[in-house]
């Protein structure tokens, strides 16, 4: 079988880094595109800006990918701007790779905002019933995920490649400087609580504390992306992707506290956002970093409390059905508490938390 060549767009992010690493381990030729791309074992760096078509075309002119995976987006102040910027990024990318005439498959990573709505209307209005299923389709509201999908669908018709769309729930995985990273955010928060004696308070809603939920390990998502790109039955399909277990945060919060050797505070019967709890924590983290010789002294580089607050503050129970890909043969499973523990261990080994 001829070696497959992947272009992983967003290769320094939580999804892209795990995907690029997985494909390299499977002996793919892997090119990692990011504005500040860096090479590592098996991954060739492609520094490029998706909003600069000319420079992007130059960066990709000698690369002939069989598979293109786009795992990145840029947050904007309004949904209209999210749509304009992020659809342009996908359009520019697919136009640039069309020159190689080599692309067989394009995988796009979006998420549960497909069902819950964009940030400006997140979890509001009339929502589909849970667990979310792929056939529930789009909400009657503008959403940059839909705009990204439409760019992929249009390019697929022009260029003849197959596609897949992947909708993870909240992702757990290793990355630094990622805009949506609950695992690293909670690790930093727990470390601050342990060091200062602050109470380890769940920042979200009663619905999330008491209700059932699920999450997605970035490593499992990477395996589904690879599977969908090489399985004929998965061509031109959208898939939910979660670990396969369910839990309540009232249980998980204690598990995380135990790992860090701290007490889990009782649920405070009100939302206590991390953005407020950590608003003045940057100097504390700087002192912790100096004390333990950590590799990242800037708290803002590590954490994304706004995103963690959005997920944990949802007023409804959120679960995801994954029957579609399971019926096609994708049977991977990952225990979510182990996802957190694996991440915390790696962060400690990388000297990013004490």
Tab-separated table of C-alpha atoms in Angstrom:
chain	number	residue	atom	x	y	z
A	1	UNK	CA	0.000	0.000	0.000
A	2	UNK	CA	1.362	3.407	-0.966
A	3	UNK	CA	2.266	5.684	1.912
A	4	UNK	CA	-0.427	8.212	2.716
A	5	UNK	CA	0.454	11.852	3.143
A	6	UNK	CA	-1.451	13.984	5.648
A	7	UNK	CA	-1.600	17.749	5.901
A	8	UNK	CA	-2.733	18.497	9.458
A	9	UNK	CA	-3.900	22.096	9.737
A	10	UNK	CA	-3.654	23.449	13.268
A	11	UNK	CA	-0.855	21.040	14.136
A	12	UNK	CA	0.135	22.802	17.363
A	13	UNK	CA	-3.389	22.654	18.819
A	14	UNK	CA	-5.040	20.102	21.056
A	15	UNK	CA	-6.572	18.134	18.153
A	16	UNK	CA	-3.974	18.734	15.489
A	17	UNK	CA	-0.969	17.835	17.654
A	18	UNK	CA	-2.526	14.563	18.780
A	19	UNK	CA	-3.647	13.736	15.239
A	20	UNK	CA	-0.273	14.510	13.665
A	21	UNK	CA	1.488	12.414	16.307
A	22	UNK	CA	-0.900	9.489	15.782
A	23	UNK	CA	-0.509	9.529	11.982
A	24	UNK	CA	3.283	9.755	12.234
A	25	UNK	CA	3.214	6.734	14.551
A	26	UNK	CA	1.233	4.918	11.840
A	27	UNK	CA	3.988	5.663	9.286
A	28	UNK	CA	2.125	8.347	7.382
A	29	UNK	CA	4.085	11.202	5.876
A	30	UNK	CA	2.847	14.100	7.997
A	31	UNK	CA	3.009	17.836	7.379
A	32	UNK	CA	1.885	20.069	10.230
A	33	UNK	CA	0.606	23.496	9.230
A	34	UNK	CA	0.301	26.310	11.758
A	35	UNK	CA	1.253	29.965	11.965
A	36	UNK	CA	4.067	28.980	14.335
A	37	UNK	CA	4.564	25.402	13.178
A	38	UNK	CA	7.417	23.403	14.654
A	39	UNK	CA	8.909	20.146	13.431
A	40	UNK	CA	9.067	17.086	15.664
A	41	UNK	CA	9.675	13.393	15.152
A	42	UNK	CA	7.786	12.388	12.012
A	43	UNK	CA	6.109	15.793	11.549
A	44	UNK	CA	7.368	18.307	8.978
A	45	UNK	CA	6.592	21.919	9.922
A	46	UNK	CA	4.725	24.120	7.435
A	47	UNK	CA	4.560	27.685	8.797
A	48	UNK	CA	1.677	29.445	7.059
A	49	UNK	CA	-1.235	31.814	7.610
A	50	UNK	CA	-4.583	30.583	6.295
A	51	UNK	CA	-5.687	34.181	5.757
A	52	UNK	CA	-2.800	34.892	3.349
A	53	UNK	CA	-3.679	32.979	0.136
A	54	UNK	CA	-0.484	33.840	-1.710
A	55	UNK	CA	1.866	32.812	1.095
A	56	UNK	CA	-0.253	29.724	1.763
A	57	UNK	CA	0.006	28.615	-1.869
A	58	UNK	CA	3.774	29.073	-1.735
A	59	UNK	CA	4.067	27.080	1.488
A	60	UNK	CA	2.090	24.161	0.034
A	61	UNK	CA	3.331	24.155	-3.573
A	62	UNK	CA	5.635	21.139	-3.163
A	63	UNK	CA	3.332	19.112	-0.881
A	64	UNK	CA	0.973	16.545	-2.359
A	65	UNK	CA	-1.330	15.455	0.472
A	66	UNK	CA	-3.688	12.540	0.082
A	67	UNK	CA	-5.509	13.561	3.259
A	68	UNK	CA	-6.166	17.042	4.609
A	69	UNK	CA	-7.371	17.520	8.192
A	70	UNK	CA	-8.458	20.938	9.356
A	71	UNK	CA	-8.558	21.208	13.135
A	72	UNK	CA	-8.227	24.947	13.703
A	73	UNK	CA	-10.300	28.100	13.955
A	74	UNK	CA	-9.843	31.720	15.033
A	75	UNK	CA	-12.146	33.232	17.639
A	76	UNK	CA	-13.673	36.579	16.661
A	77	UNK	CA	-15.762	39.094	18.645
A	78	UNK	CA	-19.043	38.285	16.867
A	79	UNK	CA	-20.520	35.246	15.153
A	80	UNK	CA	-20.706	37.169	11.883
A	81	UNK	CA	-16.956	37.672	12.067
A	82	UNK	CA	-16.445	34.039	13.118
A	83	UNK	CA	-18.293	33.000	9.968
A	84	UNK	CA	-16.404	35.369	7.686
A	85	UNK	CA	-12.922	34.596	9.002
A	86	UNK	CA	-13.216	30.853	9.561
A	87	UNK	CA	-14.978	30.076	6.289
A	88	UNK	CA	-12.309	32.110	4.479
A	89	UNK	CA	-9.588	30.054	6.156
A	90	UNK	CA	-11.136	26.775	4.965
A	91	UNK	CA	-11.751	28.155	1.474
A	92	UNK	CA	-8.173	29.400	1.132
A	93	UNK	CA	-6.793	26.079	2.361
A	94	UNK	CA	-8.828	23.940	-0.031
A	95	UNK	CA	-8.024	26.222	-2.953
A	96	UNK	CA	-4.313	25.977	-2.174
A	97	UNK	CA	-4.249	22.163	-1.929
A	98	UNK	CA	-6.324	21.809	-5.110
A	99	UNK	CA	-3.196	22.661	-7.134
A	100	UNK	CA	-1.611	19.318	-6.219
A	101	UNK	CA	-4.552	17.307	-7.594
A	102	UNK	CA	-3.685	14.687	-4.951
A	103	UNK	CA	-6.349	15.061	-2.247
A	104	UNK	CA	-8.514	12.003	-1.625
A	105	UNK	CA	-10.108	12.996	1.673
A	106	UNK	CA	-10.729	16.091	3.798
A	107	UNK	CA	-11.582	15.763	7.486
A	108	UNK	CA	-13.092	18.726	9.328
A	109	UNK	CA	-13.276	18.948	13.127
A	110	UNK	CA	-16.129	21.049	14.536
A	111	UNK	CA	-17.995	20.187	17.752
A	112	UNK	CA	-21.219	20.176	19.717
A	113	UNK	CA	-21.930	23.822	18.934
A	114	UNK	CA	-23.436	22.205	15.848
A	115	UNK	CA	-26.317	21.234	18.178
A	116	UNK	CA	-25.983	23.826	20.956
A	117	UNK	CA	-25.513	26.944	18.841
A	118	UNK	CA	-22.609	29.404	18.534
A	119	UNK	CA	-21.093	31.322	21.430
A	120	UNK	CA	-23.563	34.226	21.143
A	121	UNK	CA	-26.532	31.854	21.534
A	122	UNK	CA	-24.834	28.909	23.233
A	123	UNK	CA	-27.289	26.520	24.911
A	124	UNK	CA	-30.197	28.937	24.414
A	125	UNK	CA	-33.457	28.780	22.518
A	126	UNK	CA	-34.964	25.573	21.164
A	127	UNK	CA	-32.368	22.808	21.123
A	128	UNK	CA	-32.560	19.232	19.845
A	129	UNK	CA	-33.157	16.471	22.364
A	130	UNK	CA	-30.197	14.739	23.952
A	131	UNK	CA	-28.350	12.560	23.349
A	132	UNK	CA	-27.381	14.502	20.245
A	133	UNK	CA	-27.505	12.450	17.039
A	134	UNK	CA	-26.003	13.335	13.672
A	135	UNK	CA	-29.346	13.185	11.849
A	136	UNK	CA	-30.698	16.043	14.000
A	137	UNK	CA	-29.095	18.451	11.570
A	138	UNK	CA	-28.569	22.185	11.842
A	139	UNK	CA	-30.223	24.762	14.062
A	140	UNK	CA	-32.027	27.651	12.422
A	141	UNK	CA	-29.270	30.100	13.345
A	142	UNK	CA	-26.039	31.323	11.791
A	143	UNK	CA	-23.053	29.252	12.934
A	144	UNK	CA	-19.439	29.281	11.776
A	145	UNK	CA	-19.350	25.465	11.946
A	146	UNK	CA	-22.009	25.354	9.243
A	147	UNK	CA	-20.039	27.842	7.140
A	148	UNK	CA	-16.901	25.697	7.445
A	149	UNK	CA	-18.856	22.602	6.417
A	150	UNK	CA	-20.297	24.396	3.394
A	151	UNK	CA	-16.812	25.289	2.178
A	152	UNK	CA	-15.764	21.633	2.432
A	153	UNK	CA	-18.907	20.402	0.673
A	154	UNK	CA	-18.498	22.892	-2.174
A	155	UNK	CA	-14.804	22.052	-2.672
A	156	UNK	CA	-15.574	18.316	-2.594
A	157	UNK	CA	-18.006	18.768	-5.487
A	158	UNK	CA	-15.433	20.728	-7.488
A	159	UNK	CA	-12.419	18.558	-6.721
A	160	UNK	CA	-13.929	15.098	-6.235
A	161	UNK	CA	-12.515	14.221	-2.812
A	162	UNK	CA	-14.410	12.511	-0.001
A	163	UNK	CA	-15.015	14.239	3.306
A	164	UNK	CA	-15.857	13.596	6.932
A	165	UNK	CA	-17.000	15.941	9.698
A	166	UNK	CA	-16.202	15.148	13.333
A	167	UNK	CA	-18.151	16.574	16.272
A	168	UNK	CA	-16.390	15.959	19.579
A	169	UNK	CA	-17.706	16.983	22.963
A	170	UNK	CA	-15.282	18.874	25.248
A	171	UNK	CA	-11.791	17.637	24.326
A	172	UNK	CA	-9.173	16.408	26.795
A	173	UNK	CA	-5.627	16.351	25.484
A	174	UNK	CA	-2.122	17.719	25.614
A	175	UNK	CA	-1.438	21.116	24.076
A	176	UNK	CA	-0.037	24.422	25.299
A	177	UNK	CA	-1.543	27.771	24.342
A	178	UNK	CA	-4.794	26.255	23.087
A	179	UNK	CA	-7.934	28.390	23.101
A	180	UNK	CA	-10.211	25.617	24.362
A	181	UNK	CA	-8.449	23.391	26.865
A	182	UNK	CA	-10.423	22.338	29.940
A	183	UNK	CA	-7.926	19.706	31.078
A	184	UNK	CA	-4.952	22.051	31.346
A	185	UNK	CA	-7.168	24.776	32.827
A	186	UNK	CA	-8.397	22.476	35.605
A	187	UNK	CA	-4.850	21.219	36.231
A	188	UNK	CA	-3.593	24.767	36.735
A	189	UNK	CA	-6.601	25.636	38.924
A	190	UNK	CA	-6.129	22.556	41.121
A	191	UNK	CA	-2.413	23.311	41.435
A	192	UNK	CA	-3.178	26.863	42.569
A	193	UNK	CA	-5.713	25.563	45.103
A	194	UNK	CA	-3.198	23.078	46.486
A	195	UNK	CA	-0.460	25.678	46.754
A	196	UNK	CA	-2.573	28.453	48.283
A	197	UNK	CA	-5.186	26.518	50.264
A	198	UNK	CA	-8.001	27.987	48.191
A	199	UNK	CA	-11.124	25.804	48.046
A	200	UNK	CA	-11.382	23.662	44.915
A	201	UNK	CA	-14.842	24.886	43.873
A	202	UNK	CA	-16.746	23.478	40.903
A	203	UNK	CA	-17.316	26.563	38.736
A	204	UNK	CA	-20.377	25.404	36.798
A	205	UNK	CA	-24.117	24.884	36.997
A	206	UNK	CA	-26.228	22.493	39.041
A	207	UNK	CA	-27.321	20.878	35.777
A	208	UNK	CA	-23.724	19.939	35.011
A	209	UNK	CA	-22.894	18.991	38.627
A	210	UNK	CA	-25.852	16.612	38.922
A	211	UNK	CA	-26.524	15.576	35.327
A	212	UNK	CA	-24.871	13.017	33.082
A	213	UNK	CA	-22.316	14.112	30.524
A	214	UNK	CA	-19.472	12.788	28.365
A	215	UNK	CA	-16.187	14.055	26.905
A	216	UNK	CA	-13.722	13.305	24.111
A	217	UNK	CA	-10.079	12.273	24.435
A	218	UNK	CA	-7.982	13.936	21.713
A	219	UNK	CA	-6.203	10.621	21.106
A	220	UNK	CA	-9.485	8.829	20.440
A	221	UNK	CA	-10.581	11.672	18.150
A	222	UNK	CA	-7.298	11.283	16.244
A	223	UNK	CA	-8.040	7.599	15.717
A	224	UNK	CA	-11.543	8.353	14.451
A	225	UNK	CA	-10.195	10.949	12.016
A	226	UNK	CA	-7.716	8.421	10.655
A	227	UNK	CA	-10.384	5.710	10.489
A	228	UNK	CA	-12.879	7.909	8.629
A	229	UNK	CA	-10.251	8.930	6.089
A	230	UNK	CA	-9.423	5.321	5.221
A	231	UNK	CA	-12.813	3.570	5.510
A	232	UNK	CA	-14.972	3.643	2.352
A	233	UNK	CA	-18.251	3.397	4.297
A	234	UNK	CA	-17.343	6.575	6.205
A	235	UNK	CA	-16.963	8.688	3.070
A	236	UNK	CA	-19.079	11.859	3.029
A	237	UNK	CA	-20.397	11.384	6.554
A	238	UNK	CA	-20.598	13.422	9.766
A	239	UNK	CA	-19.775	11.693	13.048
A	240	UNK	CA	-20.146	12.453	16.713
A	241	UNK	CA	-17.164	11.296	18.753
A	242	UNK	CA	-16.956	10.770	22.523
A	243	UNK	CA	-15.076	8.425	24.829
A	244	UNK	CA	-17.928	5.984	25.341
A	245	UNK	CA	-18.512	6.440	29.079
A	246	UNK	CA	-20.779	8.864	30.948
A	247	UNK	CA	-20.278	10.513	34.331
A	248	UNK	CA	-21.555	13.236	36.649
A	249	UNK	CA	-19.278	16.132	37.561
A	250	UNK	CA	-20.151	15.557	41.220
A	251	UNK	CA	-18.154	12.312	40.839
A	252	UNK	CA	-15.443	13.548	38.470
A	253	UNK	CA	-14.661	16.629	40.570
A	254	UNK	CA	-13.754	14.398	43.505
A	255	UNK	CA	-11.619	12.174	41.240
A	256	UNK	CA	-9.647	15.197	40.020
A	257	UNK	CA	-9.263	16.540	43.553
A	258	UNK	CA	-7.953	13.165	44.740
A	259	UNK	CA	-5.336	13.104	41.970
A	260	UNK	CA	-3.983	16.468	43.132
A	261	UNK	CA	-4.218	15.561	46.800
A	262	UNK	CA	-6.724	18.290	47.710
A	263	UNK	CA	-10.232	18.431	49.100
A	264	UNK	CA	-13.146	18.921	46.725
A	265	UNK	CA	-15.338	21.744	48.016
A	266	UNK	CA	-19.080	21.086	48.309
A	267	UNK	CA	-21.144	22.365	45.398
A	268	UNK	CA	-21.857	26.028	46.204
A	269	UNK	CA	-25.436	26.042	44.800
A	270	UNK	CA	-24.467	28.797	42.388
A	271	UNK	CA	-22.249	29.234	39.363
A	272	UNK	CA	-18.774	30.380	40.450
A	273	UNK	CA	-16.931	31.046	37.161
A	274	UNK	CA	-13.261	30.269	36.851
A	275	UNK	CA	-12.763	33.551	35.021
A	276	UNK	CA	-13.665	35.312	38.274
A	277	UNK	CA	-11.871	32.840	40.545
A	278	UNK	CA	-8.627	33.139	38.552
A	279	UNK	CA	-8.897	36.808	37.599
A	280	UNK	CA	-5.953	37.810	39.792
A	281	UNK	CA	-4.063	34.520	39.795
A	282	UNK	CA	-1.325	35.367	37.275
A	283	UNK	CA	1.177	36.533	39.962
A	284	UNK	CA	0.396	33.439	42.028
A	285	UNK	CA	1.162	31.198	39.061
A	286	UNK	CA	4.370	33.092	38.361
A	287	UNK	CA	5.502	32.379	41.934
A	288	UNK	CA	4.512	28.711	41.622
A	289	UNK	CA	6.429	28.451	38.345
A	290	UNK	CA	9.536	29.943	39.919
A	291	UNK	CA	9.291	27.740	43.015
A	292	UNK	CA	8.946	24.498	41.042
A	293	UNK	CA	10.997	25.565	37.980
A	294	UNK	CA	8.063	25.169	35.619
A	295	UNK	CA	8.456	25.772	31.907
A	296	UNK	CA	5.556	28.207	31.509
A	297	UNK	CA	5.323	31.096	33.983
A	298	UNK	CA	2.453	32.845	32.172
A	299	UNK	CA	-0.914	31.563	33.364
A	300	UNK	CA	-2.762	33.052	30.383
A	301	UNK	CA	-0.701	30.862	28.051
A	302	UNK	CA	-1.899	27.703	29.790
A	303	UNK	CA	-5.539	28.258	30.649
A	304	UNK	CA	-8.818	29.086	28.905
A	305	UNK	CA	-11.239	29.738	31.777
A	306	UNK	CA	-13.845	31.370	29.523
A	307	UNK	CA	-14.241	28.128	27.568
A	308	UNK	CA	-14.275	25.923	30.659
A	309	UNK	CA	-16.934	28.213	32.165
A	310	UNK	CA	-19.039	27.930	28.995
A	311	UNK	CA	-18.964	24.138	29.078
A	312	UNK	CA	-19.453	23.676	32.805
A	313	UNK	CA	-22.055	26.421	33.051
A	314	UNK	CA	-24.508	24.922	30.578
A	315	UNK	CA	-28.075	24.850	31.925
A	316	UNK	CA	-28.926	21.501	30.328
A	317	UNK	CA	-27.667	17.941	30.486
A	318	UNK	CA	-25.555	17.189	27.409
A	319	UNK	CA	-24.736	13.735	26.076
A	320	UNK	CA	-23.766	12.523	22.642
A	321	UNK	CA	-24.841	9.433	20.727
A	322	UNK	CA	-22.058	7.707	18.821
A	323	UNK	CA	-23.943	4.800	17.271
A	324	UNK	CA	-23.305	5.878	13.694
A	325	UNK	CA	-19.556	5.261	13.604
A	326	UNK	CA	-19.836	2.269	15.937
A	327	UNK	CA	-22.180	0.554	13.479
A	328	UNK	CA	-19.534	1.141	10.804
A	329	UNK	CA	-16.816	-0.483	12.919
A	330	UNK	CA	-15.168	2.276	14.934
A	331	UNK	CA	-15.292	0.729	18.414
A	332	UNK	CA	-12.600	2.594	20.363
A	333	UNK	CA	-13.283	3.406	24.019
A	334	UNK	CA	-11.539	5.589	26.587
A	335	UNK	CA	-12.354	6.071	30.289
A	336	UNK	CA	-12.672	9.810	30.860
A	337	UNK	CA	-11.107	9.911	34.324
A	338	UNK	CA	-8.061	8.149	32.854
A	339	UNK	CA	-8.007	10.790	30.088
A	340	UNK	CA	-7.638	13.475	32.748
A	341	UNK	CA	-5.043	11.489	34.715
A	342	UNK	CA	-2.964	10.757	31.589
A	343	UNK	CA	-3.002	14.453	30.736
A	344	UNK	CA	-2.082	15.555	34.262
A	345	UNK	CA	0.803	13.066	34.293
A	346	UNK	CA	2.112	14.358	30.987
A	347	UNK	CA	1.812	17.976	32.122
A	348	UNK	CA	3.823	17.149	35.234
A	349	UNK	CA	6.464	15.287	33.203
A	350	UNK	CA	6.742	18.320	30.886
A	351	UNK	CA	7.162	20.570	33.955
A	352	UNK	CA	4.064	22.557	33.149
A	353	UNK	CA	2.377	21.885	36.511
A	354	UNK	CA	4.061	21.132	39.870
